Amino acid sequence: MDNVHLMELIYIYQRLKEIEDSLEEAANMIERCLTSASHELDVHLQTVELLLSRKYMEDEAKLTAVLGRMEDLLLIVLDYNSMLTGMLTTAERLLQEERELVAYARDIL
């Protein structure tokens, strides 16, 4: 093995370590995001259930309040979906790069 290949393998190792760290960070962010989303959705769902249990459906203003809370729920779901999609896309890109680097390292060896 010549010096060029050795330097390439060192670079690959360093990059794989960076990818591993990034994937671990992404996994932690996804876990925090899911925990936060779950808590936020629970709070809003409890509010909607409380409003519905008080027969708010009889009054148009109260019905509007319930629908507003339900709209908030939908917006929360969409926001978290967008965040998680971005995080998962980044993780997929990193995994693809990792596969390519490992394949290249195998070719060198």
Coordinates of C-alpha atoms in Angstrom, one line a residue:
M1 CA 0.0 0.0 0.0
D2 CA 1.4 3.4 -1.0
N3 CA 1.3 6.7 0.9
V4 CA -1.6 8.0 -1.2
H5 CA -3.8 5.1 -0.3
L6 CA -2.8 5.3 3.3
M7 CA -3.7 9.0 3.4
E8 CA -7.0 8.2 1.8
L9 CA -7.8 5.6 4.4
I10 CA -6.9 8.0 7.2
Y11 CA -9.3 10.6 5.6
I12 CA -12.0 7.9 5.3
Y13 CA -11.6 6.9 8.9
Q14 CA -11.8 10.5 10.1
R15 CA -14.9 11.2 8.0
L16 CA -16.6 8.0 9.2
K17 CA -16.0 9.1 12.8
E18 CA -17.5 12.5 12.0
I19 CA -20.5 10.8 10.4
E20 CA -20.9 8.5 13.4
D21 CA -20.9 11.6 15.7
S22 CA -23.4 13.4 13.4
L23 CA -25.7 10.4 13.3
E24 CA -25.6 10.1 17.1
E25 CA -26.4 13.8 17.4
A26 CA -29.3 13.4 14.8
A27 CA -30.7 10.4 16.8
N28 CA -30.7 12.5 20.0
M29 CA -32.3 15.4 18.2
I30 CA -35.0 13.1 16.8
E31 CA -35.6 11.6 20.2
R32 CA -36.0 15.1 21.8
C33 CA -38.2 16.2 19.0
L34 CA -40.5 13.2 19.4
T35 CA -40.7 13.7 23.2
S36 CA -41.5 17.4 22.8
A37 CA -44.1 16.7 20.1
S38 CA -45.7 14.0 22.2
H39 CA -46.0 16.3 25.3
E40 CA -47.2 19.3 23.3
L41 CA -49.9 17.2 21.5
D42 CA -51.0 15.6 24.8
V43 CA -51.6 19.1 26.3
H44 CA -53.6 20.3 23.3
L45 CA -55.6 17.0 23.1
Q46 CA -56.5 17.3 26.7
T47 CA -57.7 20.8 26.1
V48 CA -59.8 19.7 23.2
E49 CA -61.2 16.8 25.2
L50 CA -62.0 19.2 28.1
L51 CA -63.8 21.7 25.8
L52 CA -65.8 18.9 24.1
S53 CA -66.7 17.4 27.4
R54 CA -68.4 20.6 28.5
K55 CA -70.7 20.5 25.6
Y56 CA -69.2 23.5 23.9
M57 CA -70.8 22.3 20.7
E58 CA -74.0 24.1 21.5
D59 CA -72.5 27.6 21.2
E60 CA -70.9 28.9 17.9
A61 CA -68.2 30.8 19.7
K62 CA -67.3 27.8 21.9
L63 CA -67.3 25.6 18.8
T64 CA -64.9 28.1 17.2
A65 CA -62.6 27.7 20.2
V66 CA -62.6 23.9 19.9
L67 CA -61.9 24.1 16.2
G68 CA -59.1 26.6 16.9
R69 CA -57.5 24.2 19.2
M70 CA -57.9 21.4 16.7
E71 CA -56.2 23.6 14.1
D72 CA -53.4 24.2 16.6
L73 CA -53.0 20.5 16.9
L74 CA -52.7 20.1 13.1
L75 CA -50.1 22.9 12.9
I76 CA -48.1 21.2 15.6
V77 CA -48.2 17.9 13.8
L78 CA -47.1 19.6 10.5
D79 CA -44.3 21.5 12.2
Y80 CA -42.9 18.4 13.9
N81 CA -43.4 16.4 10.7
S82 CA -41.3 19.0 8.8
M83 CA -38.5 19.0 11.4
L84 CA -38.4 15.2 11.6
T85 CA -38.4 14.9 7.8
G86 CA -35.4 17.2 7.6
M87 CA -33.6 15.3 10.3
L88 CA -34.3 12.0 8.7
T89 CA -33.2 13.3 5.3
T90 CA -29.9 14.4 6.8
A91 CA -29.4 11.0 8.5
E92 CA -30.1 9.2 5.2
R93 CA -27.6 11.4 3.4
L94 CA -25.0 10.6 6.1
L95 CA -25.7 6.9 5.9
Q96 CA -25.3 7.0 2.1
E97 CA -22.0 8.8 2.4
E98 CA -20.9 6.2 5.0
R99 CA -21.7 3.4 2.7
E100 CA -19.8 5.0 -0.2
L101 CA -16.7 5.6 2.0
V102 CA -16.7 2.0 3.3
A103 CA -17.0 0.7 -0.3
Y104 CA -14.1 3.0 -1.4
A105 CA -12.0 1.8 1.6
R106 CA -12.7 -1.8 0.6
D107 CA -11.5 -1.0 -3.0
I108 CA -8.3 0.5 -1.6
L109 CA -7.6 -2.5 0.6

